[in-house]
Every structure is written in C-alpha cells, then in structure tokens.
Coordinates of C-alpha atoms and ligand atoms in Angstrom, one line a residue:
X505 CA 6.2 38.3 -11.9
X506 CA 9.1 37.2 -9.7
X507 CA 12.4 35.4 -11.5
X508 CA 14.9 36.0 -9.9
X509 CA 16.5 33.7 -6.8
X510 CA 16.1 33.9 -3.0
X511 CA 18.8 33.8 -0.8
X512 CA 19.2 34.5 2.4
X513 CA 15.8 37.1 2.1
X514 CA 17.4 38.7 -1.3
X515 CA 15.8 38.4 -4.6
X516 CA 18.7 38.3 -6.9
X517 CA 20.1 37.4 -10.4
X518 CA 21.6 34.1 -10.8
X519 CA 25.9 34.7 -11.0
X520 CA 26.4 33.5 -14.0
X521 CA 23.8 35.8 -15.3
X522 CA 22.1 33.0 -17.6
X523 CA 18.0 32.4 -17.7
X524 CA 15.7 29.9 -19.2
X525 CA 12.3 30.2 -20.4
X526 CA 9.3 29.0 -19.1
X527 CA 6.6 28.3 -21.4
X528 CA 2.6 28.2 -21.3
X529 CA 1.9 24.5 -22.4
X530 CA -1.4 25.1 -23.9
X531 CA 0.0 27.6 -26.2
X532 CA 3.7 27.4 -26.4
X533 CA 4.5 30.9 -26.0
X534 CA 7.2 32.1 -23.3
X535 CA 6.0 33.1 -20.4
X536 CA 8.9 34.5 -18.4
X537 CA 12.9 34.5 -18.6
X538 CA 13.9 32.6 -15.0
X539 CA 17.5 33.2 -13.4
X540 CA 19.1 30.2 -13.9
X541 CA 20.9 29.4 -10.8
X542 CA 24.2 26.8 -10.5
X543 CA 26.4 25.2 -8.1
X544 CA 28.1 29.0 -7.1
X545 CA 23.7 29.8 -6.1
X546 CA 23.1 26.7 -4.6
X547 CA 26.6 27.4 -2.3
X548 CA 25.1 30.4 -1.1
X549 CA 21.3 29.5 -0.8
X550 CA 23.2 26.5 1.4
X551 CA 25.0 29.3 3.5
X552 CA 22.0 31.3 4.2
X553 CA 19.6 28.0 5.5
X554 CA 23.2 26.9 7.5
X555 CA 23.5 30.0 9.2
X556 CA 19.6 30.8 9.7
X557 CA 19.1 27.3 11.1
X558 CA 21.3 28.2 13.9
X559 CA 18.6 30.7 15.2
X560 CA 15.2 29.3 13.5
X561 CA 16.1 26.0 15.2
X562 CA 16.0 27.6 19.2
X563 CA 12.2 29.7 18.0
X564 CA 10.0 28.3 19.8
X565 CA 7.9 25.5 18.2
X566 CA 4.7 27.7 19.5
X567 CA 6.4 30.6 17.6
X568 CA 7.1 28.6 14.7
X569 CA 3.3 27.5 14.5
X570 CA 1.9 31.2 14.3
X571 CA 4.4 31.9 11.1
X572 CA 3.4 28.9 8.8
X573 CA -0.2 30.2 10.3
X574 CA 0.8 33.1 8.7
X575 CA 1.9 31.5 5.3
X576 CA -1.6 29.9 5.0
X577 CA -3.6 33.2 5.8
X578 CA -1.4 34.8 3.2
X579 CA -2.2 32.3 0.8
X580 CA -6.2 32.6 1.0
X581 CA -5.1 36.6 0.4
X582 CA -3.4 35.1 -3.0
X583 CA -5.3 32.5 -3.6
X584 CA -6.4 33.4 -7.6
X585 CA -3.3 34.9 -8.5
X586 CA -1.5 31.8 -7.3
X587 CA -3.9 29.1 -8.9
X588 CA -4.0 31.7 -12.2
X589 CA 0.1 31.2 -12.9
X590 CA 0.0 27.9 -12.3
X591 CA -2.4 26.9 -14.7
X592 CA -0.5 29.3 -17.1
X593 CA 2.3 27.2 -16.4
X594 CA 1.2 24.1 -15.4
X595 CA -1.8 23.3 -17.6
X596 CA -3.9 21.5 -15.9
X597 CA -7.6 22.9 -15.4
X598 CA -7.6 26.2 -13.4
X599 CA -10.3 24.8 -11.2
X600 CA -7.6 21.6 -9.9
X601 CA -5.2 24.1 -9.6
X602 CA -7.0 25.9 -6.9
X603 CA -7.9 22.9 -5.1
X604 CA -3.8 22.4 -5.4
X605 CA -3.5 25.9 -3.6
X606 CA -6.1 24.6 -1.1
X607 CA -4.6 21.7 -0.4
X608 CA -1.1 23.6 0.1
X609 CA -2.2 25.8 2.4
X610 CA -3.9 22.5 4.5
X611 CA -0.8 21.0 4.7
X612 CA 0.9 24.6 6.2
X613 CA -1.8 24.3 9.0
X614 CA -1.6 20.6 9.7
X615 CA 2.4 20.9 10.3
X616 CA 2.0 23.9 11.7
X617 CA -0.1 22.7 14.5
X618 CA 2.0 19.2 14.7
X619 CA 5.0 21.2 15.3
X620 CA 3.6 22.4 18.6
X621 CA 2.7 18.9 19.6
X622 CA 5.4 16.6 19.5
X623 CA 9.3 16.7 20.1
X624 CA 10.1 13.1 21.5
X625 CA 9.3 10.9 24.2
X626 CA 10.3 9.3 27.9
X627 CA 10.8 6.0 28.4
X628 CA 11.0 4.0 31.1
X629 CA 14.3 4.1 32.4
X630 CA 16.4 0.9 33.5
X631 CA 16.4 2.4 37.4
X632 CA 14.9 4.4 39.6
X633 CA 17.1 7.0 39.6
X634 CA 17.4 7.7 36.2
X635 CA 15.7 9.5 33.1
X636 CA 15.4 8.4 29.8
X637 CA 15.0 10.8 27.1
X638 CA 13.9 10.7 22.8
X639 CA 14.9 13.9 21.4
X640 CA 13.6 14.4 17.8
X641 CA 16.2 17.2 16.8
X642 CA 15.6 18.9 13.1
X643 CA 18.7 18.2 10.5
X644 CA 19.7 21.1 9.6
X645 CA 19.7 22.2 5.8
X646 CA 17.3 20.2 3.7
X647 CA 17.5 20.3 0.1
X648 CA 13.4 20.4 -1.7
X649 CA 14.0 19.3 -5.2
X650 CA 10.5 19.3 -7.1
X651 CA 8.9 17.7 -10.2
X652 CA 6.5 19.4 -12.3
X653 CA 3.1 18.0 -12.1
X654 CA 2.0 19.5 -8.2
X655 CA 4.9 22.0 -8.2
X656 CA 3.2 23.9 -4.9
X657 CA 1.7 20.7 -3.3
X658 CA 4.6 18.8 -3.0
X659 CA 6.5 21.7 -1.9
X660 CA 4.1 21.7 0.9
X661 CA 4.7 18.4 1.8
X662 CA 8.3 18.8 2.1
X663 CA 9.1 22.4 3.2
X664 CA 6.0 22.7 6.0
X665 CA 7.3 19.4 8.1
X666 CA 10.7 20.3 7.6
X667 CA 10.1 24.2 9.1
X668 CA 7.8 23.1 12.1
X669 CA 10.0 20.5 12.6
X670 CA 13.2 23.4 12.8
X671 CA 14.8 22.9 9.8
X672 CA 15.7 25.3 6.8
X673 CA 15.3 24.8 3.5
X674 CA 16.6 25.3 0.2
X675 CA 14.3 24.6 -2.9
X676 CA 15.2 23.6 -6.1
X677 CA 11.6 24.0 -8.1
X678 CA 11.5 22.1 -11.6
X679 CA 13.0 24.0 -14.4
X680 CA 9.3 23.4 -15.9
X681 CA 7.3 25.4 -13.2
X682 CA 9.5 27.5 -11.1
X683 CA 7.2 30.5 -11.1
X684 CA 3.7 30.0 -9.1
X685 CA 6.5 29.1 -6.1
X686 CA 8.1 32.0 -6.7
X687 CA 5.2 33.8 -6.2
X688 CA 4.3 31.9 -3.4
X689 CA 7.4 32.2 -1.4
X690 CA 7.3 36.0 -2.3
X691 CA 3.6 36.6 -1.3
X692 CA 3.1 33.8 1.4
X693 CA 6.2 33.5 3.4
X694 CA 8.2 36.8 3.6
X695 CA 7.6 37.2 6.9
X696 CA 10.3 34.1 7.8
X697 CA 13.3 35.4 8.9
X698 CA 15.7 35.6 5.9
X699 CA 17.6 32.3 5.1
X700 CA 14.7 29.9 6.4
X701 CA 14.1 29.9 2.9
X702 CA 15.7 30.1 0.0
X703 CA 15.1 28.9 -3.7
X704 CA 17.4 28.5 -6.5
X705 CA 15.6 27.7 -9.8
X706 CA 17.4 25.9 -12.6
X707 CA 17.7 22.6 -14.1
X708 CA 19.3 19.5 -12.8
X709 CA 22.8 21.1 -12.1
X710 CA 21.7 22.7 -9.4
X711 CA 20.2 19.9 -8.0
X712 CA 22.9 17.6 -8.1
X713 CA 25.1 20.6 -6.3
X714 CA 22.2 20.8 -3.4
X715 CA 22.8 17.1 -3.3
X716 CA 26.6 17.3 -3.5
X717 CA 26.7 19.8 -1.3
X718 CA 28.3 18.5 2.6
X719 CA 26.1 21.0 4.9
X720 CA 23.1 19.5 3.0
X721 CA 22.1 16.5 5.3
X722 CA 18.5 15.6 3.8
X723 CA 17.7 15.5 0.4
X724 CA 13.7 15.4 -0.1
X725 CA 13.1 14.6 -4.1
X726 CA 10.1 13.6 -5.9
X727 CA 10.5 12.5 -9.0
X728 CA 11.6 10.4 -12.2
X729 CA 12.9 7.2 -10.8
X730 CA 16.4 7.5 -13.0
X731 CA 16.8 11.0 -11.1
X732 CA 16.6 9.4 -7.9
X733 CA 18.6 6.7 -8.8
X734 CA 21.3 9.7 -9.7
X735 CA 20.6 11.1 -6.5
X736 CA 20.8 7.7 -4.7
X737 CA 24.2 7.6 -5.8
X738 CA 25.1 10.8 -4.9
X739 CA 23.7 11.1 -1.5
X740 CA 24.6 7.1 -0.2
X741 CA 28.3 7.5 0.3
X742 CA 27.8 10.9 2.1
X743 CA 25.2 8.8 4.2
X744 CA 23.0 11.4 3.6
X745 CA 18.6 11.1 5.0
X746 CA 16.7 10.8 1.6
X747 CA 13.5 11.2 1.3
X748 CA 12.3 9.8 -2.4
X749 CA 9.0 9.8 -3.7
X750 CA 9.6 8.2 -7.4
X751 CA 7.6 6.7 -10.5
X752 CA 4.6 5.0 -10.3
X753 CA 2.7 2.5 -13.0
X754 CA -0.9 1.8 -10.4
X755 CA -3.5 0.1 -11.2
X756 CA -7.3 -0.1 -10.9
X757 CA -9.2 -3.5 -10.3
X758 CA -13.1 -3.5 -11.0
X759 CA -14.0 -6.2 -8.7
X760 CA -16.0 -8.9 -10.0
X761 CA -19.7 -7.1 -8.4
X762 CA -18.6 -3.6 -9.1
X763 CA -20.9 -1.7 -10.6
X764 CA -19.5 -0.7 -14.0
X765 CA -21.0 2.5 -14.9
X766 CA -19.8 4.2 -11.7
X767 CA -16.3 2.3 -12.2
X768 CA -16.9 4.2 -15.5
X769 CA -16.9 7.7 -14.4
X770 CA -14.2 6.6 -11.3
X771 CA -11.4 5.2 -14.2
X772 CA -11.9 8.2 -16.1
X773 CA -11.4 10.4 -13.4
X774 CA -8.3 8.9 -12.1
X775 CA -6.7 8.2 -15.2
X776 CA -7.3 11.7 -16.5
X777 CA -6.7 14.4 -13.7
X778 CA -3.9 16.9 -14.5
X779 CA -3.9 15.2 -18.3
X780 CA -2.9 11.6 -16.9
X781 CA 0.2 12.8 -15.4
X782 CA -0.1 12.5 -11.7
X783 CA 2.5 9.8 -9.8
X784 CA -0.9 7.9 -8.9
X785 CA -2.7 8.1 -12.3
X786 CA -4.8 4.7 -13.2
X787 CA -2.3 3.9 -15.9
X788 CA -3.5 0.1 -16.3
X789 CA -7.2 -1.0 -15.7
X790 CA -8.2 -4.6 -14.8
X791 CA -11.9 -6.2 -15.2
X792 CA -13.6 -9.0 -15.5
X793 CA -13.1 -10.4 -19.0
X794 CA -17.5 -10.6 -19.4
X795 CA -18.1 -6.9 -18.9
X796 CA -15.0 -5.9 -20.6
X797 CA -16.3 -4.3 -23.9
X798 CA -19.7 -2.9 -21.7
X799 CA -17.3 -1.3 -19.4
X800 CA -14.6 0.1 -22.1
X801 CA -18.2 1.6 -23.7
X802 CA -18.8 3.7 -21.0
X803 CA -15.2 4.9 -20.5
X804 CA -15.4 5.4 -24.4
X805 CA -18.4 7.9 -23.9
X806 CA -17.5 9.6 -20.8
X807 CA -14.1 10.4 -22.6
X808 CA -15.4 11.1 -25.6
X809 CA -17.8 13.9 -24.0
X810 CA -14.7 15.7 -22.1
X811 CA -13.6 18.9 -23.2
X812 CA -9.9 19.5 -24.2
X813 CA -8.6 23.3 -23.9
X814 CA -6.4 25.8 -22.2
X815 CA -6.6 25.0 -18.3
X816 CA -8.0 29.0 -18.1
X817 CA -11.3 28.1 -20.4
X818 CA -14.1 27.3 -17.8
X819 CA -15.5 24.9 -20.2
X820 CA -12.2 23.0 -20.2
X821 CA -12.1 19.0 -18.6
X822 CA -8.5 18.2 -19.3
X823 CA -5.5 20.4 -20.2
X824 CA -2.4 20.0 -22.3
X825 CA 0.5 17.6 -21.3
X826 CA 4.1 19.8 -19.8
X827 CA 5.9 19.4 -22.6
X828 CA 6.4 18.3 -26.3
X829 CA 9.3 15.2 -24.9
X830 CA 6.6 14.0 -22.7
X831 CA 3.6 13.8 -25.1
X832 CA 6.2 11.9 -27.4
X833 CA 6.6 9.4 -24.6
X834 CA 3.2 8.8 -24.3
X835 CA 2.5 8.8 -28.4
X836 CA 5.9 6.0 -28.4
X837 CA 3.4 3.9 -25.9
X838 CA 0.1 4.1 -27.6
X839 CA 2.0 3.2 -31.2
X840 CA 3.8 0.3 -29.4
X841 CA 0.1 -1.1 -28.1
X842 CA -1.0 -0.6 -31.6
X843 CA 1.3 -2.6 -33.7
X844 CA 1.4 -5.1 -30.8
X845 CA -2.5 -5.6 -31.5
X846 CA -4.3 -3.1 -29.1
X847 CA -7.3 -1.2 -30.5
X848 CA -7.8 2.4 -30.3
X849 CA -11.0 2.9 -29.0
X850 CA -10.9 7.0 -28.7
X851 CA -8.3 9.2 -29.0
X852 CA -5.0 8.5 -30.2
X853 CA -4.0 11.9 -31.7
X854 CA -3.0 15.1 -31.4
X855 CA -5.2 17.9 -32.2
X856 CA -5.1 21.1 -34.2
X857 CA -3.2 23.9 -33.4
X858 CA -0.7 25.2 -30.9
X859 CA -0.4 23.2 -27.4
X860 CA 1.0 20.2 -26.3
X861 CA -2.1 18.2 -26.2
X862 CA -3.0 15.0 -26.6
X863 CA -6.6 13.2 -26.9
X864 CA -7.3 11.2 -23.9
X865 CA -7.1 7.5 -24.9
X866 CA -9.4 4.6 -24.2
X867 CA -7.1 1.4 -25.4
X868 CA -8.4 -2.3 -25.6
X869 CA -6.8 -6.0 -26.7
X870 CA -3.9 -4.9 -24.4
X871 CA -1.6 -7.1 -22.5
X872 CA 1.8 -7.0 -20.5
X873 CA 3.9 -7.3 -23.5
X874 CA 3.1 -3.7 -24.2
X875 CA 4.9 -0.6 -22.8
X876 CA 1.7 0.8 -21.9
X877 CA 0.7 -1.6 -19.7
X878 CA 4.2 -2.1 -18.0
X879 CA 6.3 1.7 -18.1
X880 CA 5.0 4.7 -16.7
X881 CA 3.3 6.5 -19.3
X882 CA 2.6 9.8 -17.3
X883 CA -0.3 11.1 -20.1
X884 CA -4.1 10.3 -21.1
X885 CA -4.0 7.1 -21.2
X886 CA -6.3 4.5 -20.4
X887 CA -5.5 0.5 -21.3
X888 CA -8.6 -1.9 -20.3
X889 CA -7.9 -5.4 -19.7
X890 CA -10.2 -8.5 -18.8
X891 CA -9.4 -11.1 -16.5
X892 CA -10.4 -14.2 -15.8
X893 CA -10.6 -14.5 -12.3
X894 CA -9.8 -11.8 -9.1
X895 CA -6.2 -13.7 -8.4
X896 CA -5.0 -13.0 -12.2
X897 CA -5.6 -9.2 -11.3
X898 CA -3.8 -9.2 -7.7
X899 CA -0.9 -11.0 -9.4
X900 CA -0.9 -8.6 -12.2
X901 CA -0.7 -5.4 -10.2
X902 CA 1.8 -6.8 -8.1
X903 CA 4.3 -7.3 -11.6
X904 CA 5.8 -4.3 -11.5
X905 CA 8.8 -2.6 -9.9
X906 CA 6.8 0.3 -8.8
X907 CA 4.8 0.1 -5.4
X908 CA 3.2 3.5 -5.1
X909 CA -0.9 2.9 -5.2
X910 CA -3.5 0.6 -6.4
X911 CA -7.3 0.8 -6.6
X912 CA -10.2 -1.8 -5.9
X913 CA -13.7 -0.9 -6.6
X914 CA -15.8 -3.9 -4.9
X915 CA -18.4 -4.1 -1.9
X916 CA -16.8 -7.2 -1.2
X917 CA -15.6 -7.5 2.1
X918 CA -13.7 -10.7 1.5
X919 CA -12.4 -9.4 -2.2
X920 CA -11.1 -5.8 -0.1
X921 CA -9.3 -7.6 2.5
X922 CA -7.4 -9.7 0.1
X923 CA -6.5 -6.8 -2.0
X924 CA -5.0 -4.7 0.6
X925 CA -3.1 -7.4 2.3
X926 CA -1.7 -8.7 -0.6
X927 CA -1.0 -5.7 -3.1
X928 CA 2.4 -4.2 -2.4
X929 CA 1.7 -0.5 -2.5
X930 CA 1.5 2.6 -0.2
X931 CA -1.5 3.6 -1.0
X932 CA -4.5 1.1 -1.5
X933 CA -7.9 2.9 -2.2
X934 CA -11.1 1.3 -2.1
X935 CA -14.2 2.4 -3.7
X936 CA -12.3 6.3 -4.2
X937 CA -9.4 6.8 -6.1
X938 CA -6.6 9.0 -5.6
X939 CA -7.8 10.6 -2.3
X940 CA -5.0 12.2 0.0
X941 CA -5.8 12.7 3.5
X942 CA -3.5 14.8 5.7
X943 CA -3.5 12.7 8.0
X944 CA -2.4 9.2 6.4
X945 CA 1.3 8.8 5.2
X946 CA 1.6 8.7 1.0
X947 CA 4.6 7.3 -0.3
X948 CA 5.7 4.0 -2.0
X949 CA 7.5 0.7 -1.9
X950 CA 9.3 -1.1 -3.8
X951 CA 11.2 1.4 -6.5
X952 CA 9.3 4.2 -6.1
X953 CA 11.2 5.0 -2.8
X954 CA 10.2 4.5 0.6
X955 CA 9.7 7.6 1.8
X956 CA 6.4 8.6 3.3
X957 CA 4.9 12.0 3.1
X958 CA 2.0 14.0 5.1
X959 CA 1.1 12.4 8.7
X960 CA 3.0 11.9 11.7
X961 CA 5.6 9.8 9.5
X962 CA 5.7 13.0 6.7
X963 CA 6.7 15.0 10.1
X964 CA 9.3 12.8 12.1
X965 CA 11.3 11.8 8.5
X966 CA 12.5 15.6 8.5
X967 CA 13.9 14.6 12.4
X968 CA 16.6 12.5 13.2
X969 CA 16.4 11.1 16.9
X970 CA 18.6 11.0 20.0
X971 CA 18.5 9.0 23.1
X972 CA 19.8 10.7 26.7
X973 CA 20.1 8.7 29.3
X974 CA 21.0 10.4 32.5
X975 CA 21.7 9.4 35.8
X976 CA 20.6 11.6 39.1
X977 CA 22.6 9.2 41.6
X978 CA 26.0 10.2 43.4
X979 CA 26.3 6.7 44.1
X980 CA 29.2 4.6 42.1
X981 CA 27.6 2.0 39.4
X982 CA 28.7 -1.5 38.6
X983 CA 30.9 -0.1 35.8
X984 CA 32.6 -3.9 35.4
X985 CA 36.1 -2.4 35.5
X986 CA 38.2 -4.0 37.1
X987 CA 37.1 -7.5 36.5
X988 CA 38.8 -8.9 39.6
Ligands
NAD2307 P1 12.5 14.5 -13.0 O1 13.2 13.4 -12.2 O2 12.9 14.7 -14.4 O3 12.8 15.9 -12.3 C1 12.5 16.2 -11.0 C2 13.4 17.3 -10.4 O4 14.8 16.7 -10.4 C3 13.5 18.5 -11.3 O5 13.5 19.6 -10.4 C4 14.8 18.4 -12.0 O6 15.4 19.6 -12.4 C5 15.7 17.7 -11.0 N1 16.8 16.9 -11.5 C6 16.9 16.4 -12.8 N2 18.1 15.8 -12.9 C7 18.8 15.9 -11.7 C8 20.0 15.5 -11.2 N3 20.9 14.8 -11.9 N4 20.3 15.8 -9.9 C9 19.4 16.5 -9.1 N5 18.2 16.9 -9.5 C10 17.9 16.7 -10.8 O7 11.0 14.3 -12.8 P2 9.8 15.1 -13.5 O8 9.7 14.8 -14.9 O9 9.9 16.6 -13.1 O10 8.5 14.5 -12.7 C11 7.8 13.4 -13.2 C12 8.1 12.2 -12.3 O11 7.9 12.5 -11.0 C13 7.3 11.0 -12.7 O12 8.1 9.9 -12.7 C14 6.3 10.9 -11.5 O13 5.8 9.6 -11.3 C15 7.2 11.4 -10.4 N6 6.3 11.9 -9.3 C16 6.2 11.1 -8.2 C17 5.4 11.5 -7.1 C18 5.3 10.6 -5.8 O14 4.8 11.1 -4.8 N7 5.8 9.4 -5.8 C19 4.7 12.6 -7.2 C20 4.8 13.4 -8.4 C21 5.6 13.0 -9.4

C-alpha cells in the first residue's frame, strides 16, 4: 500500500518524518501509517508542478489527450483494487464505490477529449486589417485540496480539466482518505512526466501552505464552508483564482400530484447514499401537509428494511459515517429536534459493536427552529415536513445560506417551471435526484461557492484568458497624439 508522498515522480517520506493513521470506519482499526507532509513538502511538491509546467504546458493538447487516455485505461486495469481501499477507508457500500471509480475514470475521458477541442476564439476585429485573438492560457500550479466523502471523484473533477487544460497539479487529499488516491496516482498516472503531479498528504497545514504558497495561482477546494472561508482569506489578498465547492443543506419538494410511494423510495435514496454524507444529500424533505404521515410511512419502511454493515458485506445498503466527531454532529441534531418536539420515527441510535454507525433516521413534527432542518447535518438523516401550499415550500428552500441543489418531484409542468426559476441553487433536479452528468456544470450559489465543476465551465475555470489584438497594416493609425 502506497504512504508515502509524490514529488516531482519520487515516492518519499515526509521531512519531518511524522505520519498519521488512517482508520477503517466500519471497524475502527488502523489501516495504514501515512507520511504526514508540511509546509517544507508542500514547497517542494510546488517546485516540481512550477518547473514541470514549463514543459507539460508546450505538449501538445493532442498529446496530452492520449495520456489522461491512458490514466483511464489504467484505471479499468485497477478497477477492484481501487474501489476495494476505498470502501476500506471510506465506508460507504463497495458497490457506490465502484460506480465512484467509474465515474472517475469518465471524467479523465471527457477532459481528455475537451482538451483537444478548445483553446480560445477569434473575434471579429475593429478593421480590416487586423486579427483578434482569445487565448485560454493554463495557470500554472493549481493546488487540489479534497474532502473526504468522493475522495477520487472530486479529484477527477479538479485534476483532469486542470491537466488537459496544461496545468500541473499539486494534491492535498483529506487526512481522512489519502490512500485509494495514492494508489491511484501510483497505478493510473505514472506514465505523466514527473512533477505534473504531485501529492502531499496531511492535515490542514499543508493546505493552508499550498494556499500560502506565491507560485500557487489557483486554489481548487471542496469542502466545509468555515475551511473555505479560511482559505477565502488566505487566497483574496494574493488575488489568487478560487475555485470553492462548499456546504450544502438541499432540499426535496413532493409536489402537490407526486406520487408518494415512488417519492418514497426517491427521498430514501438521496438522503441516504454514502450514509447521508454527500454535499447534495436530501437533508430537509417538504410535502404536502395531507399525505404527510402516509408518506413518512413509507420512508419509515423502506428505511427500516435497509441493511447497515461494513461497505465490503454484499448484503450491506448503507455504511458507517467517516468518523466518531461527525456522527456526534449528526446525534447533537437529531437530540436538538427531539427536545424541540420532533418525533423519532426510526432510528435514532447507534448500534452495537465497533464502527461509526449510525441508524438512518426518519424524523417528523420538525420545523426551522431546529438544527436539523437549518445546518448541514452531513449523516442519515431524514426530517419530513408538511406544507400548506407549493409557495410555503419554494420559500422555505430558498431560507438558507447555502445554494448548492434542490429537488422537485411533480409532473406538473407549471409547478417545474416555477421551481427552477425561482429556487436559488446550482443544481435543480426534477423527477431524479442527485444525478451528475458530465456534461452539465455542478457547483453552487450563494455560500457554497460559486465555482462550477465538470462541463465546458469545469474546463475554462482552470484557464485564465488573454486578448491579442494585432495589426497587419504598415500604414500609421489615428493614435490621437498630438491633439493639435
Ligand atoms: P473540511 O473543510 O474539513 O476539509 C476539506 C479539506 O480541507 C481537507 O483536505 C482538509 O485537510 C483541508 N483543510 C482543513 N483545514 C484547512 C486549512 N485551514 N487550510 C487549508 N486546507 C484545510 O471538509 P470535509 O469534512 O473533508 O468535507 C465535508 C464538507 O465538504 C461538507 O461541508 C460538504 O458539504 C463539503 N462538500 C462539498 C461538495 C460540493 O461539491 N459542494 C462536495 C463534497 C463535499
């Protein structure tokens, strides 16, 4: 198992020869000792992707395209082994975890193919004799500094557009799941000439020295909005490109014809994928006040029939939560809703034995005095709430500060049109929750950053642009001076 850092195509030990542990959240052993890398790693990593981005900027974007071609061929050859240590260290179910690989490897071939398409533009010129020119020019050294909860996939969406676009990169993976990208930058891209690539593992010290750092001109985060807020600060009076994908707290609206069993199965699913703790996750559920207790029935007994295990039992539906701080988060919501008057409808508990698990929840008698209906509870959660008519629910997934995605289910027309005019999210599904297509940009508004991700927008954010305006003409202009 690789733990140490790359830099500039060396594995090597961190300098100040400290490690951390990495632990299997569904049984709370130690998986592996990681180098812990610092601001004196992070300076070097920086020198490598500085000096290799002088050369893997002039490759040809044709040449560029066969090598992330590579990485994805290389990842179908890894495929299990990849998917297997993320589930070890993620927890989530071993079967979304290779759908996360899948979906990694998608994103390599997307960019890689974009990357050959576009570079700019010409536009028409002010005269005849001239040429107007929009370069998109890569940035230089962009700093990857990655959450927990789709450790590979949101690498992918960061380091693939910044490559194809010319960029290096240096990756900061969270100190929670460093390992599966280990072994994916050691299995899937060793063919990149060393220094296009470099990873420094370790906690937020070495991301605030990525951030810190002046030959670091784009910082690409996802994460906790107080981190990005940090990083905000750090990265605004250096005028640095930030690209922030942050917190989330989305609803989903049962319009007033939806058909409440399949809502049924559609909530469940989207509240309780990868334990609840996805930036999308349902974590508040809106319907109309006369089918509320039918419809919190059927959540009741779809959640009640899941299976909760290790994310490497076949038979398991939904894993263990990261870490023992985060299912104390989610245990400090659900106990606030309780003595505020919500019932407990399933769940609520943690069960036997080793694991940070936590039952999935089905809450009722909830309302926006609660934390669970208001903060980002990033677990198993799922709060029901009746309304009394379809503008109560816009209005109320609109009161939040975060803007990341919202869903409707409703056949009608006039209901969907409303809804995605007037909710102020990136992402507005309707009818299918939590879909990402390569194509269409994912991001947020509001605080959850506005960066956008995958698409032509996930490509040109790693560019910056230039205009060159040239002039073929001997002949002397009107260059106003002298006035007289
Ligand atoms: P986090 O903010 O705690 O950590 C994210 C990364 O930032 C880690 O690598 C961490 O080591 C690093 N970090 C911590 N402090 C830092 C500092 N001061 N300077 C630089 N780097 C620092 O977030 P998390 O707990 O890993 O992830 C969960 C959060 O991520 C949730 O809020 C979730 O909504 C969000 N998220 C958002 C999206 C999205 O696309 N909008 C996707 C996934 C997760």
């Amino acid at each position: 198992m690789q733990t140490n850092l790359l830099i500039n195509g060396q594995w090597k030990s961190a300098s100040s020869g400290k490690t951390f542990s990495v632990d299997n959240p569904a049984t709370e052993d130690i998986l592996a000792e990681v180098q812990r890398g610092n601001a004196v790693d992070v300076q070097q990593a920086v020198d490598a992707a500085k000096s290799a981005f002088n050369e893997w900027r002039w490759i040809t974007a044709n040449e560029r395209g066969a090598m992330l071609h590579e990485v994805v061929a290389k990842t179908h050859q890894h495929w299990d082994e990849i998917a297997e240590l993320l589930t070890l260290e993620q927890g989530k179910p071993k079967s979304e975890n290779e759908e996360e690989v899948e979906w990694t490897a998608n994103t390599f071939t997307y960019y890689a193919e974009m990357g050959r398409m576009m570079r700019g533009q010409v536009i028409p010129s002010g005269e005849r004799s001239q040429l107007n020119i929009i370069i998109k020019e890569p940035y230089g050294v962009v700093g990857c500094i990655l959450p927990w909860n789709y450790p590979l996939l949101l690498l992918a969406w960061k380091m693939a557009p910044a490559l194809a676009a010319g960029n290096t990169v240096v990756i900061k993976p969270s100190e929670m799941t460093p390992l599966a990208t280990l072994l994916f930058i050691e299995k899937c891209c060793d063919h990149l000439p060393n220094g296009v690539v470099n990873v420094v593992p370790g906690f937020g010290d070495a991301g605030q020295a990525l951030a810190e750092h002046p030959d670091v001109p784009m910082i690409a985060f996802t994460g906790s909005v107080a981190t990005g807020q940090k990083l905000a600060g750090i990265c605004a009076p250096m005028m640095k490109h930030t690209h922030f994908e942050l917190g989330g707290k989305d609803a989903f609206v049962l319009g007033p014809d939806a058909d409440i069993k399949k809502a049924a199965k559609a909530v469940s699913y989207s509240a309780l994928i990868n334990c609840g703790q996805v930036c999308t996750s349902s974590e508040r559920v809106y319907v109309p006040q006369h089918v509320r207790d039918e419809f919190a029935g059927h959540v009741t007994d779809l959640v009640k029939s899941l299976n909760i295990g290790p994310g490497m039992e076949a038979d398991t539906d939904v894993g263990p939560m990261i870490g023992a701080q985060y299912r104390e988060k989610v245990i400090g919501h659900v106990e606030d809703a309780k003595q505020k008057g919500a019932t407990i409808l399933t769940g609520g508990g943690i069960p036997e034995g080793k694991g940070y698990f936590y039952q999935p929840t089905v809450l009722m008698q909830v309302d926006h005095s609660m934390k669970i209906m208001t903060e980002e509870t990033f677990g198993p959660a799922i709060p029901i709430m009746g309304y009394g008519n379809i503008d109560d629910a816009i209005e109320w997934v609109n009161n939040t500060p975060y803007g990341l995605g919202a869903t409707l289910r409703s056949n009608d027309p006039k209901i969907c049109k409303r809804f995605f005019e007037e909710v102020k999210a990136g992402t507005v599904w309707i009818n299918d929750p939590l879909t990402d297509n390569y194509a269409g940009p994912f991001g947020g508004m509001k605080m959850t950053g506005g960066g956008r991700e995958l698409g032509e927008e996930g490509f040109t954010t790693f560019m910056e642009t230039k205009h060159v305006h040239w002039d073929f003409s001997d002949e002397p202009k009107d260059w106003w001076l002298p006035y007289h």
